Amino acid sequence: MPEFAWGVVQSAFQFEMGDPLRRFIDTRTDWWHWVRDPFNIKNDLVSGHLPEDGINNYGLYEIDHQLAKDMGLNAYQITVEWSRIFPCPTFGVEVDFERDSYGLIKRIKITKETLKELEGLANLREVKHYREVLGNLKKLGFSTFVTLNHQTQPIWLHDPIEVRQNFEKARAKGWADERAIIEFAKFAAFAAWKLGDLVDFWATFDEPMVTVELGYLAPYVGWPPGILNPKAAKAVIINQLVGHARAYDVVKAFSDKPVGIILNIIPAYPRDPKDPKDVKATENYDLFHNRIFLDGVNEGKVDLDFDGNYIKINHLKRNDWIGDNYYTREVIRYTEPKYDELPIINFVGTEGYGYSSEPNSVSKDNNPTSDFGWECFPQGMYDSIMIGNEYGKPVYITENGIADSRDLLRPRYIREHVAKMFEAIQAGADVRGYFHWALTDNYEWAMGFKIKFGLYEVDPISKQRIPRPKSIETYKKIVREGLT
């Protein structure tokens, strides 16, 4: 039995920037342009806060690593930022690829010669930086988990402002364009080649359905590209599924370490368990949000038209482990189907539960809610794990945490959710790790710095890490002694 992984997790865009001298800034991601767009700021789609005012993990990573070490943790999860490694396009590096009978890309050939050519385009200073970060983690005895794509995309691949203005004419459509599969495979192979000796676990994507649901089906939540386009949403799903499989293949060609995918597995419950429509809508939510990727990457089972007709595509069956990000649940009610392209969507979340609650209050089930308005629902941790466990792969809780600036709910939240994780393990689930989101406060996407997830607060001027003692001691004690 491998050692249980106790860790913390961070993404690149949300944690790296913030050096007071304005060093280490990455202007080449889609999100960099998105959060400073005047239309987005004027219409309150984004906070107006800027990532260059962040916590400066890029410059202070050794301090953060030591804080995690002092808590007794043995695992650390980071993102390698695609746009830092390749700030300029990689389209000119040609690779051979093959298609299957459905027209999907089933093989991409990347050779050492390809990698040498990519090396000529890469920012080798950034490669050196990530080697130093990972090397420091290894020196301190951490198992290293590296995610290749945590929401952000290079601006040369995805220009969200251009896409919003005119999707059809946009030149950089991101995952709505099939060419993203090939460019991602190049990046993944290059990362494995340059960093593989320092990485213990690879993940291709973090929460790919967020890109779909918030970017292409919910234009008012502040997520790029902020359009309502079900046809594009469908393309993004398929391209990310294929992108995961092809990245898996090329990473495996240059690294012998496990390759997985990180999903926000959200358990859903019908608003009225006696109403057949609510029950069916809840099943469809689970199929759409959770099972598209779980079925696709673990079983090669895909519903290309999202109409309930599944086919088997074996070259998509590529996965070694499942990352499970759990925060809260959804309570689902039926709604008339909205989109011809996605007939499965006949559901909507119910206000007052899960992600749709009032901040700093209680849900309709009288559970406390966070600064973000997310309901504390520990049972969902157990149910989320059991969904992932159905697929016969090791499960890691790759994110779990709460927005709680006053540190009133977090200690109990940690204890109750870890307790449910242990309950799932006792029931037979193969759970091998728990990562808390997050070690420090961070830049929370469209919400900027308003939302505080950290075990440590960060002073915005000095960047000093200020402990939230109750939560730190709670997590530390669990790691040291288990639940007592």
Coordinates of N, CA and C in Angstrom, one line a residue, residues 388-471:
G388 N -16.5 8.4 -8.2 CA -15.2 8.2 -8.8 C -14.8 6.7 -8.7
N389 N -15.1 6.2 -7.5 CA -14.6 4.8 -7.2 C -15.2 3.7 -8.1
E390 N -16.3 4.0 -8.8 CA -16.9 3.0 -9.6 C -16.0 2.6 -10.8
Y391 N -15.0 3.4 -11.1 CA -14.2 3.2 -12.3 C -13.0 2.4 -12.1
G392 N -12.7 1.9 -10.9 CA -11.7 1.0 -10.6 C -10.3 1.6 -10.7
K393 N -10.2 2.9 -10.5 CA -8.9 3.6 -10.5 C -8.6 4.2 -9.1
P394 N -7.4 4.4 -8.7 CA -7.1 5.1 -7.5 C -7.7 6.5 -7.5
V395 N -8.3 6.9 -6.4 CA -8.9 8.3 -6.3 C -8.1 9.1 -5.4
Y396 N -7.8 10.3 -5.8 CA -7.1 11.3 -4.9 C -8.1 12.5 -4.7
I397 N -8.3 12.9 -3.5 CA -9.1 14.2 -3.3 C -8.1 15.3 -3.6
T398 N -8.2 15.9 -4.8 CA -7.2 16.8 -5.3 C -7.5 18.3 -4.9
E399 N -8.8 18.5 -4.5 CA -9.1 19.8 -3.9 C -10.2 19.6 -3.0
N400 N -10.1 20.3 -1.8 CA -11.2 20.4 -0.8 C -10.9 21.5 0.1
G401 N -11.9 22.4 0.2 CA -11.6 23.6 1.1 C -12.8 24.5 1.2
I402 N -12.7 25.6 1.9 CA -13.8 26.5 2.1 C -13.4 27.9 2.1
A403 N -14.1 28.8 1.5 CA -13.9 30.3 1.5 C -14.4 30.8 2.9
D404 N -13.4 31.1 3.8 CA -13.8 31.5 5.2 C -12.8 32.4 5.7
S405 N -12.9 33.7 5.4 CA -11.9 34.7 5.8 C -11.8 34.8 7.3
R406 N -12.8 34.5 8.1 CA -12.8 34.6 9.5 C -12.3 33.4 10.2
D407 N -12.1 32.3 9.5 CA -11.7 31.0 10.0 C -12.6 30.4 11.0
L408 N -13.9 30.6 10.8 CA -14.9 30.1 11.7 C -15.4 28.7 11.4
L409 N -15.6 28.5 10.1 CA -16.1 27.2 9.6 C -15.1 26.2 9.2
R410 N -13.9 26.7 8.8 CA -12.9 25.8 8.2 C -12.4 24.7 9.0
P411 N -12.1 24.9 10.3 CA -11.7 23.7 11.1 C -12.7 22.6 11.1
R412 N -14.0 22.9 11.3 CA -15.0 21.9 11.3 C -15.2 21.3 9.9
Y413 N -15.1 22.2 8.9 CA -15.2 21.7 7.5 C -14.2 20.6 7.2
I414 N -12.9 20.9 7.6 CA -11.8 20.0 7.3 C -12.1 18.6 8.0
R415 N -12.4 18.7 9.3 CA -12.7 17.5 10.1 C -13.8 16.7 9.5
E416 N -14.9 17.3 9.2 CA -16.1 16.6 8.7 C -15.9 16.0 7.4
H417 N -15.2 16.7 6.5 CA -14.9 16.1 5.2 C -13.9 15.0 5.2
V418 N -12.9 15.2 5.9 CA -11.9 14.1 6.1 C -12.5 12.9 6.7
A419 N -13.4 13.1 7.7 CA -14.2 12.0 8.3 C -15.0 11.2 7.2
K420 N -15.6 11.9 6.3 CA -16.4 11.3 5.3 C -15.5 10.5 4.3
M421 N -14.3 11.1 4.1 CA -13.3 10.4 3.2 C -12.9 9.1 3.8
F422 N -12.6 9.1 5.1 CA -12.3 7.9 5.8 C -13.4 6.9 5.8
E423 N -14.6 7.4 5.9 CA -15.8 6.5 5.9 C -15.9 5.8 4.5
A424 N -15.6 6.6 3.5 CA -15.6 6.0 2.1 C -14.5 4.9 2.0
I425 N -13.3 5.2 2.6 CA -12.2 4.2 2.5 C -12.7 2.9 3.2
Q426 N -13.3 3.1 4.4 CA -13.7 1.9 5.2 C -14.8 1.1 4.4
A427 N -15.5 1.8 3.5 CA -16.6 1.2 2.7 C -16.0 0.5 1.4
G428 N -14.7 0.6 1.3 CA -14.0 0.0 0.2 C -13.5 0.9 -0.9
A429 N -13.6 2.2 -0.8 CA -13.1 3.1 -1.8 C -11.6 3.2 -1.8
D430 N -11.0 3.2 -3.0 CA -9.5 3.2 -3.1 C -9.1 4.7 -3.1
V431 N -9.1 5.3 -2.0 CA -8.7 6.7 -1.9 C -7.2 6.8 -1.4
R432 N -6.4 7.5 -2.1 CA -4.9 7.4 -1.7 C -4.3 8.8 -1.4
G433 N -5.2 9.9 -1.3 CA -4.6 11.1 -1.0 C -5.7 12.2 -0.7
Y434 N -5.3 13.2 0.0 CA -6.2 14.4 0.3 C -5.3 15.7 0.2
F435 N -5.8 16.6 -0.7 CA -5.1 17.9 -0.9 C -6.0 19.0 -0.5
H436 N -5.6 19.8 0.4 CA -6.4 21.0 0.8 C -6.2 22.1 -0.1
W437 N -7.3 22.7 -0.5 CA -7.3 24.0 -1.2 C -7.6 25.1 -0.2
A438 N -6.7 25.9 0.2 CA -5.3 25.9 -0.3 C -4.4 26.3 0.8
L439 N -3.1 26.2 0.6 CA -2.1 26.6 1.6 C -2.3 28.0 2.0
T440 N -2.4 28.9 0.9 CA -2.5 30.3 1.1 C -3.7 30.9 0.4
D441 N -4.1 32.1 0.7 CA -5.1 32.7 -0.1 C -4.6 32.9 -1.5
N442 N -5.5 33.2 -2.4 CA -5.1 33.1 -3.8 C -6.0 34.1 -4.6
Y443 N -5.7 34.2 -5.9 CA -6.5 35.0 -6.8 C -7.6 34.1 -7.3
E444 N -8.9 34.3 -6.9 CA -10.0 33.4 -7.2 C -10.7 33.8 -8.5
W445 N -10.0 33.7 -9.6 CA -10.6 33.9 -10.9 C -11.4 35.2 -11.0
A446 N -12.6 35.2 -11.4 CA -13.4 36.4 -11.6 C -13.6 37.1 -10.3
M447 N -13.5 36.4 -9.2 CA -13.8 37.1 -7.9 C -12.5 37.8 -7.3
G448 N -11.4 37.6 -8.0 CA -10.2 38.3 -7.5 C -9.8 37.9 -6.1
F449 N -9.5 38.8 -5.3 CA -9.0 38.6 -3.9 C -10.1 38.6 -2.9
K450 N -11.3 38.7 -3.3 CA -12.4 38.8 -2.3 C -12.6 37.5 -1.5
I451 N -12.2 36.4 -2.1 CA -12.6 35.0 -1.6 C -11.3 34.4 -1.0
K452 N -11.4 34.0 0.3 CA -10.2 33.5 1.0 C -10.3 32.1 1.4
F453 N -9.5 31.3 0.7 CA -9.5 29.8 0.9 C -8.3 29.3 1.7
G454 N -7.4 30.2 2.1 CA -6.1 29.8 2.6 C -6.0 29.4 4.0
L455 N -5.2 28.4 4.3 CA -4.8 28.1 5.7 C -4.0 29.3 6.2
Y456 N -3.3 30.0 5.3 CA -2.6 31.2 5.6 C -3.2 32.4 4.8
E457 N -3.4 33.4 5.5 CA -3.7 34.7 4.9 C -2.5 35.3 4.3
V458 N -2.6 36.1 3.3 CA -1.4 36.8 2.7 C -1.6 38.3 2.8
D459 N -0.6 39.0 3.4 CA -0.7 40.4 3.4 C -0.5 41.0 2.0
P460 N -1.4 41.8 1.5 CA -1.3 42.3 0.1 C -0.1 43.1 -0.2
I461 N 0.5 43.7 0.8 CA 1.7 44.6 0.5 C 3.0 43.8 0.8
S462 N 3.2 43.3 2.0 CA 4.4 42.6 2.3 C 4.5 41.2 1.8
K463 N 3.4 40.6 1.4 CA 3.2 39.2 1.0 C 3.6 38.2 2.1
Q464 N 3.6 38.7 3.4 CA 3.8 37.8 4.5 C 2.7 36.8 4.6
R465 N 3.0 35.6 4.9 CA 2.0 34.5 5.2 C 1.6 34.6 6.6
I466 N 0.3 34.8 6.9 CA -0.2 35.0 8.3 C -1.1 33.8 8.6
P467 N -0.7 33.0 9.6 CA -1.4 31.8 9.9 C -2.9 32.0 10.3
R468 N -3.7 31.1 9.9 CA -5.1 31.0 10.5 C -5.0 29.7 11.4
P469 N -4.6 30.0 12.7 CA -4.1 28.9 13.6 C -5.0 27.8 13.8
K470 N -6.3 28.0 13.9 CA -7.3 26.9 14.2 C -7.3 25.9 13.0
S471 N -7.3 26.4 11.8 CA -7.4 25.5 10.7 C -6.1 24.8 10.5

